[in-house]
Short mmCIF file of C-alpha atoms in Angstrom, two decimals:
data_model
loop_
_atom_site.label_atom_id
_atom_site.label_comp_id
_atom_site.label_asym_id
_atom_site.label_seq_id
_atom_site.Cartn_x
_atom_site.Cartn_y
_atom_site.Cartn_z
CA MET A 1 -96.49 13.63 -78.86
CA ALA A 2 -95.21 16.46 -81.13
CA GLU A 3 -97.17 19.16 -82.16
CA GLN A 4 -99.79 18.76 -84.90
CA ILE A 5 -101.40 21.50 -86.89
CA THR A 6 -102.80 19.37 -89.61
CA SER A 7 -104.70 16.20 -89.73
CA THR A 8 -102.17 14.34 -91.96
CA PRO A 9 -99.68 12.31 -89.76
CA ALA A 10 -95.98 12.55 -90.72
CA PRO A 11 -94.16 9.38 -90.81
CA ALA A 12 -91.62 8.64 -88.25
CA THR A 13 -88.90 8.81 -90.79
CA ALA A 14 -89.13 12.47 -90.87
CA THR A 15 -86.98 13.04 -87.79
CA ALA A 16 -84.89 15.81 -88.93
CA ALA A 17 -87.31 18.30 -87.33
CA VAL A 18 -88.78 16.04 -84.83
CA LYS A 19 -85.33 15.25 -83.25
CA ALA A 20 -84.42 18.78 -82.80
CA SER A 21 -87.70 19.38 -80.80
CA ALA A 22 -88.33 18.69 -76.91
CA ASP A 23 -90.25 15.32 -77.85
CA SER A 24 -87.73 13.61 -80.63
CA GLY A 25 -88.58 10.54 -82.36
CA LYS A 26 -92.43 10.59 -81.97
CA PRO A 27 -94.52 11.06 -85.38
CA SER A 28 -96.06 14.33 -85.70
CA ALA A 29 -98.52 15.94 -88.13
CA ALA A 30 -96.52 19.21 -87.57
CA THR A 31 -93.44 17.52 -89.03
CA PRO A 32 -93.22 17.90 -92.70
CA PRO A 33 -93.64 14.70 -94.60
CA ALA A 34 -90.58 13.34 -96.39
CA SER A 35 -92.35 13.02 -99.64
CA SER A 36 -90.26 15.37 -102.07
CA PRO A 37 -87.05 14.06 -103.50
CA SER A 38 -85.92 17.84 -104.04
CA HIS A 39 -87.08 18.84 -100.28
CA PRO A 40 -85.91 16.60 -97.41
CA LEU A 41 -88.88 18.40 -95.43
CA GLY A 42 -91.40 17.41 -98.34
CA LEU A 43 -91.92 21.04 -99.22
CA ALA A 44 -93.68 21.82 -102.67
CA ASP A 45 -92.55 24.79 -104.62
CA THR A 46 -95.91 25.44 -105.68
CA ASP A 47 -97.24 25.73 -102.10
CA ILE A 48 -99.33 28.85 -101.65
CA PHE A 49 -97.01 31.58 -100.12
CA GLY A 50 -94.50 28.74 -99.66
CA GLU A 51 -90.72 29.12 -99.10
CA THR A 52 -88.96 27.72 -101.97
CA SER A 53 -85.58 25.92 -101.99
CA GLU A 54 -84.41 28.79 -103.99
CA GLU A 55 -85.41 31.37 -100.72
CA MET A 56 -84.06 29.04 -97.87
CA ASP A 57 -81.50 26.59 -97.74
CA GLN A 58 -82.36 23.09 -96.01
CA ASP A 59 -80.59 23.87 -92.75
CA ARG A 60 -82.56 27.07 -92.54
CA LEU A 61 -85.90 24.81 -93.25
CA LYS A 62 -85.02 22.44 -90.63
CA GLN A 63 -84.56 25.08 -88.01
CA ILE A 64 -87.63 26.47 -88.60
CA ALA A 65 -89.46 22.92 -88.40
CA ALA A 66 -87.72 22.30 -85.09
CA ALA A 67 -88.57 25.86 -83.59
CA GLY A 68 -92.18 25.37 -84.64
CA ASN A 69 -92.37 21.97 -83.23
CA ALA A 70 -91.23 23.43 -79.82
CA HIS A 71 -93.29 26.73 -79.93
CA PHE A 72 -96.43 24.67 -80.52
CA HIS A 73 -95.69 22.17 -77.62
CA ARG A 74 -95.60 23.91 -74.26
CA LEU A 75 -99.03 23.55 -72.83
CA GLY A 76 -99.36 22.12 -69.14
CA TRP A 77 -102.67 20.78 -67.92
CA LYS A 78 -102.90 23.98 -65.50
CA ARG A 79 -102.91 26.52 -68.66
CA LEU A 80 -105.06 24.22 -70.42
CA ALA A 81 -107.49 24.46 -67.79
CA VAL A 82 -107.51 28.26 -68.01
CA VAL A 83 -107.82 28.06 -71.71
CA THR A 84 -110.99 25.73 -71.53
CA ILE A 85 -112.53 27.72 -68.74
CA VAL A 86 -112.10 31.25 -70.51
CA GLU A 87 -113.20 29.80 -73.85
CA ALA A 88 -116.93 29.31 -72.58
CA VAL A 89 -117.22 30.78 -69.36
CA ALA A 90 -117.74 34.46 -70.46
CA LEU A 91 -120.74 34.45 -72.38
CA GLY A 92 -122.01 31.05 -70.79
CA ALA A 93 -122.08 33.16 -67.69
CA LEU A 94 -123.79 36.32 -68.98
CA SER A 95 -126.69 34.49 -70.54
CA LEU A 96 -127.71 32.22 -67.73
CA PRO A 97 -129.85 34.65 -65.34
CA ALA A 98 -132.38 35.31 -68.16
CA ALA A 99 -132.31 31.55 -68.88
CA TYR A 100 -133.10 30.77 -65.25
CA HIS A 101 -136.14 33.38 -65.67
CA THR A 102 -137.45 31.40 -68.41
CA LEU A 103 -137.08 27.88 -67.00
CA GLY A 104 -137.81 28.62 -63.72
CA MET A 105 -134.96 28.40 -60.69
CA PHE A 106 -135.26 24.52 -60.12
CA ALA A 107 -134.89 23.55 -63.88
CA GLY A 108 -132.31 25.77 -64.23
CA VAL A 109 -130.05 24.94 -61.52
CA PHE A 110 -130.97 21.17 -62.25
CA LEU A 111 -129.96 21.44 -66.02
CA THR A 112 -126.92 23.64 -65.10
CA ILE A 113 -125.45 20.83 -62.71
CA THR A 114 -126.45 17.78 -64.75
CA LEU A 115 -125.34 19.29 -68.43
CA GLY A 116 -122.01 20.25 -66.58
CA PHE A 117 -121.24 16.90 -65.52
CA ILE A 118 -122.47 15.38 -68.83
CA ALA A 119 -119.98 17.65 -70.53
CA ILE A 120 -117.25 16.43 -68.20
CA PHE A 121 -118.02 12.84 -69.06
CA THR A 122 -118.20 13.56 -73.01
CA SER A 123 -114.76 15.69 -72.63
CA TRP A 124 -113.15 12.59 -70.93
CA LEU A 125 -114.63 10.42 -74.53
CA VAL A 126 -112.87 12.92 -76.58
CA GLY A 127 -109.69 13.18 -74.56
CA GLN A 128 -109.45 9.36 -75.00
CA VAL A 129 -109.88 9.40 -78.60
CA LYS A 130 -106.91 11.78 -78.76
CA LEU A 131 -104.92 9.45 -76.90
CA LYS A 132 -105.59 6.41 -78.90
CA TYR A 133 -105.30 8.49 -82.43
CA PRO A 134 -102.53 11.20 -81.37
CA GLU A 135 -102.70 12.31 -85.13
CA THR A 136 -106.20 13.92 -84.31
CA ALA A 137 -105.43 17.58 -84.26
CA SER A 138 -108.94 18.77 -84.24
CA TYR A 139 -112.60 18.05 -84.68
CA ALA A 140 -112.33 17.79 -88.50
CA ASP A 141 -109.79 14.97 -88.01
CA ALA A 142 -112.00 13.18 -85.61
CA GLY A 143 -114.71 13.41 -88.36
CA ARG A 144 -112.48 11.57 -90.68
CA LEU A 145 -112.03 8.63 -87.89
CA LEU A 146 -115.74 8.27 -88.32
CA LEU A 147 -116.93 9.20 -91.75
CA GLY A 148 -113.60 9.39 -94.06
CA ARG A 149 -113.32 12.26 -96.13
CA PHE A 150 -116.83 13.01 -95.99
CA GLY A 151 -116.52 13.45 -92.24
CA TYR A 152 -113.43 15.33 -92.38
CA GLU A 153 -114.89 18.20 -94.29
CA VAL A 154 -118.42 18.18 -92.89
CA PHE A 155 -117.08 18.45 -89.29
CA GLY A 156 -114.35 21.05 -90.46
CA ALA A 157 -117.01 23.29 -91.96
CA ALA A 158 -119.10 23.08 -88.79
CA LEU A 159 -116.10 23.88 -86.64
CA VAL A 160 -115.42 26.85 -88.37
CA LEU A 161 -118.80 27.91 -88.51
CA GLU A 162 -119.43 27.61 -84.91
CA LEU A 163 -116.23 29.25 -83.79
CA VAL A 164 -117.33 32.13 -86.14
CA MET A 165 -120.73 32.50 -84.72
CA VAL A 166 -119.14 32.50 -81.37
CA VAL A 167 -116.65 35.14 -81.99
CA GLY A 168 -119.62 37.17 -83.54
CA SER A 169 -121.17 36.78 -80.16
CA HIS A 170 -118.28 38.31 -78.45
CA ALA A 171 -118.17 41.11 -81.21
CA LEU A 172 -121.78 41.67 -80.34
CA THR A 173 -121.47 41.49 -76.54
CA GLY A 174 -118.54 44.22 -76.83
CA SER A 175 -120.60 46.36 -78.65
CA ILE A 176 -123.41 46.40 -76.15
CA ALA A 177 -120.71 46.82 -73.24
CA LEU A 178 -119.15 49.57 -75.06
CA SER A 179 -122.19 51.22 -75.97
CA ASP A 180 -123.50 50.86 -72.25
CA LEU A 181 -120.23 52.50 -71.17
CA ASN A 182 -121.00 55.44 -73.67
CA ASP A 183 -124.66 55.93 -72.67
CA GLY A 184 -125.64 55.25 -76.25
CA ARG A 185 -124.37 58.34 -77.41
CA THR A 186 -122.35 56.67 -80.51
CA CYS A 187 -124.01 54.33 -83.05
CA SER A 188 -123.31 50.70 -81.80
CA ILE A 189 -122.04 49.62 -85.06
CA VAL A 190 -119.15 51.89 -84.57
CA PHE A 191 -118.37 49.90 -80.99
CA SER A 192 -119.13 46.49 -82.64
CA ALA A 193 -116.41 47.35 -85.42
CA VAL A 194 -114.09 48.38 -82.60
CA SER A 195 -114.74 44.94 -80.66
CA ALA A 196 -114.08 43.30 -84.09
CA ILE A 197 -110.71 45.11 -84.40
CA ILE A 198 -109.81 44.29 -80.65
CA LEU A 199 -110.91 40.65 -81.28
CA LEU A 200 -108.46 40.56 -84.31
CA ILE A 201 -105.63 41.90 -82.40
CA LEU A 202 -105.96 39.61 -79.57
CA ALA A 203 -106.07 36.56 -81.95
CA ILE A 204 -102.50 37.16 -83.54
CA PRO A 205 -100.79 35.11 -81.19
CA PRO A 206 -101.20 31.64 -82.77
CA SER A 207 -100.17 29.65 -79.66
CA PHE A 208 -102.53 28.56 -76.96
CA THR A 209 -99.54 28.77 -74.62
CA GLU A 210 -99.40 32.53 -75.14
CA VAL A 211 -103.37 32.71 -74.81
CA ALA A 212 -103.22 31.04 -71.68
CA ILE A 213 -101.32 33.88 -70.13
CA LEU A 214 -103.86 36.22 -71.08
CA GLY A 215 -106.56 33.84 -69.68
CA TYR A 216 -105.58 34.59 -66.06
CA ILE A 217 -106.72 38.08 -66.68
CA ASP A 218 -109.67 36.84 -68.54
CA PHE A 219 -110.55 34.57 -65.53
CA GLY A 220 -110.19 37.11 -63.00
CA SER A 221 -112.13 39.73 -65.31
CA ILE A 222 -115.13 37.76 -65.52
CA VAL A 223 -115.32 36.33 -61.71
CA ALA A 224 -115.04 40.14 -60.63
CA ALA A 225 -117.54 41.46 -63.02
CA VAL A 226 -120.05 38.62 -62.19
CA GLY A 227 -119.20 39.06 -58.26
CA ILE A 228 -119.95 42.92 -58.67
CA THR A 229 -123.17 42.43 -60.31
CA ILE A 230 -124.34 39.57 -57.74
CA ILE A 231 -123.32 42.03 -54.79
CA ALA A 232 -124.88 45.15 -56.31
CA THR A 233 -128.31 43.53 -57.41
CA GLY A 234 -128.34 41.70 -53.92
CA ILE A 235 -128.04 45.08 -51.98
CA GLN A 236 -130.50 46.63 -54.21
CA ALA A 237 -133.01 43.57 -53.76
CA ARG A 238 -132.38 43.95 -50.08
CA ASP A 239 -133.07 47.55 -50.05
CA GLY A 240 -136.14 47.43 -52.56
CA PRO A 241 -139.94 47.16 -51.29
CA GLY A 242 -140.25 44.10 -49.48
CA GLY A 243 -136.72 43.07 -49.25
CA LEU A 244 -135.29 40.03 -50.69
CA SER A 245 -138.64 38.20 -50.04
CA GLY A 246 -140.21 41.02 -52.43
CA VAL A 247 -138.46 39.68 -55.61
CA GLY A 248 -140.53 37.94 -57.80
CA TRP A 249 -138.52 35.12 -58.82
CA SER A 250 -140.17 31.41 -59.44
CA ALA A 251 -138.95 27.94 -58.81
CA TRP A 252 -141.13 27.27 -62.07
CA PRO A 253 -141.11 28.41 -65.52
CA LYS A 254 -142.53 31.79 -66.16
CA GLU A 255 -146.18 32.11 -67.05
CA GLY A 256 -146.89 31.55 -70.57
CA VAL A 257 -143.69 30.41 -71.68
CA THR A 258 -143.70 29.05 -75.17
CA PHE A 259 -141.88 25.94 -76.43
CA SER A 260 -139.40 27.84 -78.51
CA GLN A 261 -138.75 30.27 -75.72
CA ALA A 262 -137.91 27.59 -73.23
CA PHE A 263 -135.69 25.64 -75.34
CA VAL A 264 -133.89 28.85 -76.34
CA ALA A 265 -133.06 29.05 -72.41
CA VAL A 266 -132.02 25.30 -72.55
CA SER A 267 -129.73 26.09 -75.54
CA ASN A 268 -128.19 28.85 -73.83
CA ILE A 269 -127.35 26.53 -70.77
CA ILE A 270 -125.97 23.97 -73.40
CA PHE A 271 -123.81 26.47 -74.88
CA ALA A 272 -122.10 27.34 -71.51
CA PHE A 273 -120.43 23.99 -71.81
CA SER A 274 -118.98 24.36 -75.09
CA PHE A 275 -115.16 23.73 -74.13
CA ALA A 276 -115.05 19.99 -75.82
CA ILE A 277 -115.17 21.85 -79.27
CA GLY A 278 -111.44 23.11 -78.89
CA GLN A 279 -110.25 20.22 -76.87
CA PHE A 280 -108.51 18.24 -79.71
CA SER A 281 -106.47 21.62 -80.59
CA PHE A 282 -105.79 22.32 -77.22
CA MET A 283 -104.60 18.62 -76.15
CA ASP A 284 -102.28 19.04 -79.48
CA GLU A 285 -100.04 21.51 -77.85
CA MET A 286 -99.85 19.58 -74.45
CA HIS A 287 -96.49 18.66 -73.53
CA THR A 288 -98.01 15.57 -71.26
CA PRO A 289 -101.28 14.71 -73.01
CA THR A 290 -102.28 12.31 -70.48
CA ASP A 291 -102.84 14.72 -67.94
CA TYR A 292 -105.72 16.56 -69.62
CA MET A 293 -108.55 14.89 -67.40
CA LYS A 294 -106.79 17.15 -64.37
CA SER A 295 -107.82 20.15 -66.65
CA ILE A 296 -111.19 19.02 -67.64
CA TRP A 297 -112.10 18.43 -64.04
CA ALA A 298 -110.91 21.80 -62.78
CA SER A 299 -112.64 23.56 -65.90
CA GLY A 300 -115.76 21.54 -65.67
CA LEU A 301 -116.20 21.99 -61.78
CA ILE A 302 -115.53 25.68 -61.70
CA GLN A 303 -117.69 26.35 -64.59
CA ILE A 304 -120.46 24.83 -62.87
CA ALA A 305 -119.90 26.36 -59.74
CA ILE A 306 -119.70 29.77 -61.59
CA TYR A 307 -122.85 29.33 -63.84
CA THR A 308 -125.02 27.89 -61.08
CA LEU A 309 -124.25 30.75 -58.64
CA THR A 310 -124.32 33.37 -61.29
CA GLY A 311 -127.60 32.03 -62.59
CA ALA A 312 -129.52 31.32 -59.39
CA LEU A 313 -128.28 34.59 -57.25
CA CYS A 314 -128.51 36.96 -60.34
CA TYR A 315 -132.30 35.87 -60.89
CA ALA A 316 -133.05 35.65 -57.13
CA PHE A 317 -131.75 38.98 -56.54
CA ILE A 318 -133.38 40.51 -59.89
CA GLY A 319 -136.27 38.72 -60.73
CA PRO A 320 -138.48 38.63 -63.70
CA SER A 321 -136.67 42.04 -65.11
CA VAL A 322 -133.41 40.06 -65.56
CA GLN A 323 -131.89 40.75 -68.68
CA SER A 324 -129.39 39.20 -71.52
CA PRO A 325 -126.61 39.55 -70.90
CA ALA A 326 -126.94 39.64 -67.10
CA LEU A 327 -124.50 42.73 -66.56
CA LEU A 328 -127.35 45.14 -67.81
CA SER A 329 -129.61 44.28 -64.78
CA ALA A 330 -127.54 45.88 -62.25
CA GLY A 331 -128.61 49.39 -62.85
CA PRO A 332 -126.88 52.20 -64.94
CA LEU A 333 -123.94 52.69 -62.65
CA ILE A 334 -123.03 49.22 -61.68
CA SER A 335 -123.59 48.13 -65.19
CA LYS A 336 -120.97 50.56 -66.38
CA ILE A 337 -118.37 49.14 -63.74
CA ALA A 338 -119.24 45.51 -64.26
CA PHE A 339 -118.83 45.95 -68.19
CA GLY A 340 -115.91 47.78 -67.88
CA ILE A 341 -114.12 45.10 -65.88
CA ALA A 342 -115.79 42.30 -68.00
CA LEU A 343 -114.25 43.91 -71.06
CA PRO A 344 -110.93 41.72 -70.83
CA VAL A 345 -112.99 38.52 -70.74
CA ILE A 346 -115.42 39.39 -73.48
CA PHE A 347 -112.39 40.09 -75.89
CA ILE A 348 -109.88 37.34 -74.68
CA SER A 349 -112.55 34.45 -74.70
CA GLY A 350 -113.55 35.55 -78.15
CA SER A 351 -109.81 35.62 -79.42
CA ILE A 352 -109.26 32.10 -78.19
CA ASN A 353 -112.24 30.80 -80.45
CA SER A 354 -110.92 32.43 -83.31
CA THR A 355 -107.27 30.59 -82.92
CA VAL A 356 -109.05 27.38 -82.43
CA ALA A 357 -110.64 27.90 -86.00
CA LEU A 358 -107.94 29.66 -87.50
CA ARG A 359 -105.29 26.91 -86.43
CA TYR A 360 -107.28 24.38 -88.17
CA ILE A 361 -107.81 26.56 -91.54
CA HIS A 362 -104.17 27.74 -91.52
CA GLY A 363 -102.82 24.00 -91.11
CA ARG A 364 -104.91 22.76 -93.31
CA MET A 365 -103.78 25.22 -96.02
CA PHE A 366 -100.19 24.96 -95.62
CA LYS A 367 -99.69 21.23 -94.49
CA ASN A 368 -96.76 20.90 -96.62
CA SER A 369 -94.98 24.07 -95.92
CA VAL A 370 -93.31 25.63 -93.04
CA LEU A 371 -95.68 28.49 -93.04
CA ARG A 372 -97.81 26.55 -90.60
CA TYR A 373 -95.30 27.05 -88.19
CA ILE A 374 -95.82 30.63 -88.35
CA LYS A 375 -92.16 31.62 -88.11
CA THR A 376 -91.40 33.33 -91.38
CA PRO A 377 -92.49 36.86 -92.78
CA ARG A 378 -94.78 35.12 -95.29
CA GLY A 379 -96.14 32.70 -92.53
CA TRP A 380 -97.19 35.72 -90.44
CA ALA A 381 -98.69 37.40 -93.45
CA SER A 382 -100.71 34.49 -94.19
CA TRP A 383 -101.89 34.31 -90.48
CA ILE A 384 -102.86 37.84 -90.00
CA GLY A 385 -104.68 37.66 -93.26
CA LEU A 386 -106.72 34.87 -92.06
CA VAL A 387 -107.29 36.44 -88.88
CA THR A 388 -108.73 39.54 -90.67
CA ILE A 389 -110.94 37.75 -92.84
CA PHE A 390 -112.25 35.23 -90.16
CA THR A 391 -112.98 38.14 -87.73
CA LEU A 392 -114.76 40.41 -90.54
CA VAL A 393 -117.24 37.42 -91.31
CA ALA A 394 -117.68 37.16 -87.48
CA TRP A 395 -118.70 40.98 -87.17
CA VAL A 396 -121.07 40.74 -90.17
CA ILE A 397 -122.96 37.63 -88.28
CA ALA A 398 -122.83 39.88 -85.28
CA GLU A 399 -124.79 42.56 -86.95
CA ALA A 400 -127.15 40.25 -89.07
CA ILE A 401 -128.02 38.53 -85.85
CA PRO A 402 -128.08 41.24 -83.15
CA ILE A 403 -130.24 39.14 -80.66
CA PHE A 404 -127.59 38.19 -77.88
CA SER A 405 -129.48 35.02 -76.38
CA ASP A 406 -130.66 33.86 -79.87
CA LEU A 407 -127.28 34.31 -81.45
CA LEU A 408 -125.92 31.95 -78.70
CA SER A 409 -128.87 29.49 -78.83
CA LEU A 410 -128.35 29.19 -82.70
CA ALA A 411 -124.65 28.23 -82.15
CA SER A 412 -125.49 25.88 -79.42
CA ALA A 413 -128.23 24.18 -81.23
CA LEU A 414 -126.68 23.64 -84.61
CA PHE A 415 -122.89 22.95 -83.25
CA VAL A 416 -122.34 22.68 -79.54
CA SER A 417 -125.08 19.91 -79.51
CA GLY A 418 -122.76 17.86 -81.60
CA PHE A 419 -119.35 18.78 -80.51
CA SER A 420 -120.11 18.47 -76.56
CA PHE A 421 -122.78 15.82 -76.75
CA TRP A 422 -123.80 13.57 -79.37
CA ILE A 423 -120.63 13.11 -81.17
CA PRO A 424 -118.42 12.36 -78.58
CA ALA A 425 -121.15 9.47 -77.96
CA ILE A 426 -120.95 8.16 -81.42
CA MET A 427 -117.09 8.12 -80.95
CA TRP A 428 -117.51 5.71 -78.14
CA PHE A 429 -119.48 3.19 -79.76
CA LYS A 430 -117.21 3.60 -83.10
CA LEU A 431 -113.76 4.19 -81.87
CA LEU A 432 -113.35 3.44 -78.13
CA CYS A 433 -115.51 0.57 -77.00
CA GLN A 434 -113.77 -2.82 -76.94
CA GLY A 435 -116.35 -5.81 -76.76
CA LYS A 436 -120.04 -5.74 -76.48
CA TRP A 437 -121.53 -2.38 -75.17
CA TYR A 438 -123.27 -3.96 -72.64
CA THR A 439 -120.46 -5.76 -70.86
CA GLY A 440 -119.59 -5.04 -67.27
CA ARG A 441 -116.69 -2.65 -67.99
CA ASN A 442 -118.77 -0.96 -70.65
CA LEU A 443 -122.25 -0.80 -69.68
CA LEU A 444 -121.97 2.46 -67.47
CA ILE A 445 -120.03 4.40 -70.31
CA SER A 446 -122.57 3.17 -72.62
CA ILE A 447 -125.62 4.46 -70.88
CA GLY A 448 -123.64 7.68 -70.33
CA SER A 449 -122.80 7.94 -73.88
CA ILE A 450 -126.72 7.16 -74.96
CA VAL A 451 -127.77 9.97 -72.69
CA ALA A 452 -125.32 12.49 -74.08
CA PHE A 453 -126.34 11.12 -77.74
CA ILE A 454 -129.97 11.89 -76.91
CA ILE A 455 -129.43 15.44 -75.07
CA GLY A 456 -127.45 16.54 -78.21
CA ALA A 457 -129.87 15.08 -80.96
CA VAL A 458 -132.92 16.71 -79.35
CA THR A 459 -130.89 19.78 -79.06
CA LEU A 460 -130.27 19.93 -82.56
CA VAL A 461 -133.49 19.57 -83.77
CA ALA A 462 -135.77 21.25 -81.21
CA GLY A 463 -133.18 23.82 -80.33
CA THR A 464 -132.63 25.03 -84.12
CA TYR A 465 -136.55 25.14 -84.77
CA SER A 466 -137.11 27.11 -81.41
CA THR A 467 -134.46 29.73 -82.28
CA ILE A 468 -135.67 30.31 -85.52
CA VAL A 469 -138.97 30.58 -84.36
CA ASP A 470 -137.84 32.83 -81.58
CA ILE A 471 -136.02 35.20 -84.14
CA ILE A 472 -138.86 35.51 -86.35
CA LYS A 473 -141.21 36.42 -83.45
CA GLU A 474 -138.89 39.17 -82.03
CA THR A 475 -138.25 40.45 -85.43
CA ASN A 476 -141.92 40.67 -86.36
CA ASP A 477 -143.39 42.13 -83.13
CA GLY A 478 -140.18 44.80 -83.31
CA SER A 479 -138.63 43.58 -79.88
CA ALA A 480 -135.62 42.63 -81.72
CA HIS A 481 -132.96 45.36 -83.24
CA SER A 482 -132.77 45.62 -86.92
CA PRO A 483 -129.57 44.34 -88.73
CA PHE A 484 -126.69 46.57 -89.44
CA ALA A 485 -128.53 49.58 -87.48
CA CYS A 486 -127.76 51.71 -84.49
CA ARG A 487 -129.26 50.26 -81.54
CA SER A 488 -129.45 50.95 -77.82
CA SER A 489 -127.86 48.52 -75.31
#
């Protein structure tokens, strides 16, 4: 399957570019449609930033299309596993210890493991849709399959809104980390802006293959940072009054926990398993898409292990004083070390989310132009311009909702609940299920899809309500930082 940036599949007759790529002869949305009599690649002179026939000869256009197809078609399953891990594991791991405190150790561990395996199951469904409908290059295209043009527009808007909020969360986390390293001597807005600039720079490479290389650094960074935090807090707990047995963790929800607080914690756990949101885009770059489940199993199991160990051990060693993000709980010196090591994961993971959103936006804007291959000066100018605008919006969101757990919870309730749970369930019944849903070969998958749909629907309604209630409460009682104001870490 050739690379697809847009949702409009190209006819197999447009072979000039496809034959030049490594996957010749297959339909590709990345291959310009042969619809224009004056341009064999279907280019319109009126395309925004478009390279017209007066600026380029036909051979040059063909070369750009062939190089673009080859460039965006190099992702293997191992690198895909790395990309899916680092897309979600950073902020997810940092938010879980506080969620465990709210929900209690038993519920926290149970939900992490259960939701993790359900997320693996729904990612399998997403992958099956991609294999059955290879022209599906993003979640917006999946919306078109389900609801036509309306679904395409709604899912596309939801995709962008979710990812811009996630990137905003990374900007907020970067601000917290840099402020902690600086002992709060500089206004946090400065560090928030610095974080946004770093996220912008790292989002400039448009291919997930290049991003995956950074992902290895990213993965090592979060494992090291979380490991240092766990070891340091374990030593502190051992040396504290009463030793490890003196830590006041509980297997049950904390006393006086409200419904909104509990569901914000649940939403934070759900957010940790948000890797399905970019799966269509990731699989679109795979040279062997049928290998995708190797990536999903590797990614899902690693995430379940990291989340469970991080949440359980940090909460067991720190107790009710655990903070969100968790690295703040290790003490002044250790938190500085941990945040310093965690800086790569904070920024690289955020940039991957930017790339997912921007590949959809850029591909849609320039679906009939070679600009979508980002191989020409104007292509690069359009791409960098979009990266700048997207990152600026994310930074504004980070400053407008400067409450780490609530910002993650809101993104989770509104969007991850759908992209990772209830939408894949609907895809099974409408796009994949053959025959009656209750027949022997379909029954287990149908039951799993129903469970996933219920989880997603409840999270959408209850999670959104709970997060809004919690934001209002924290704002009114003064425990939340004011928007666009200097704050301590």
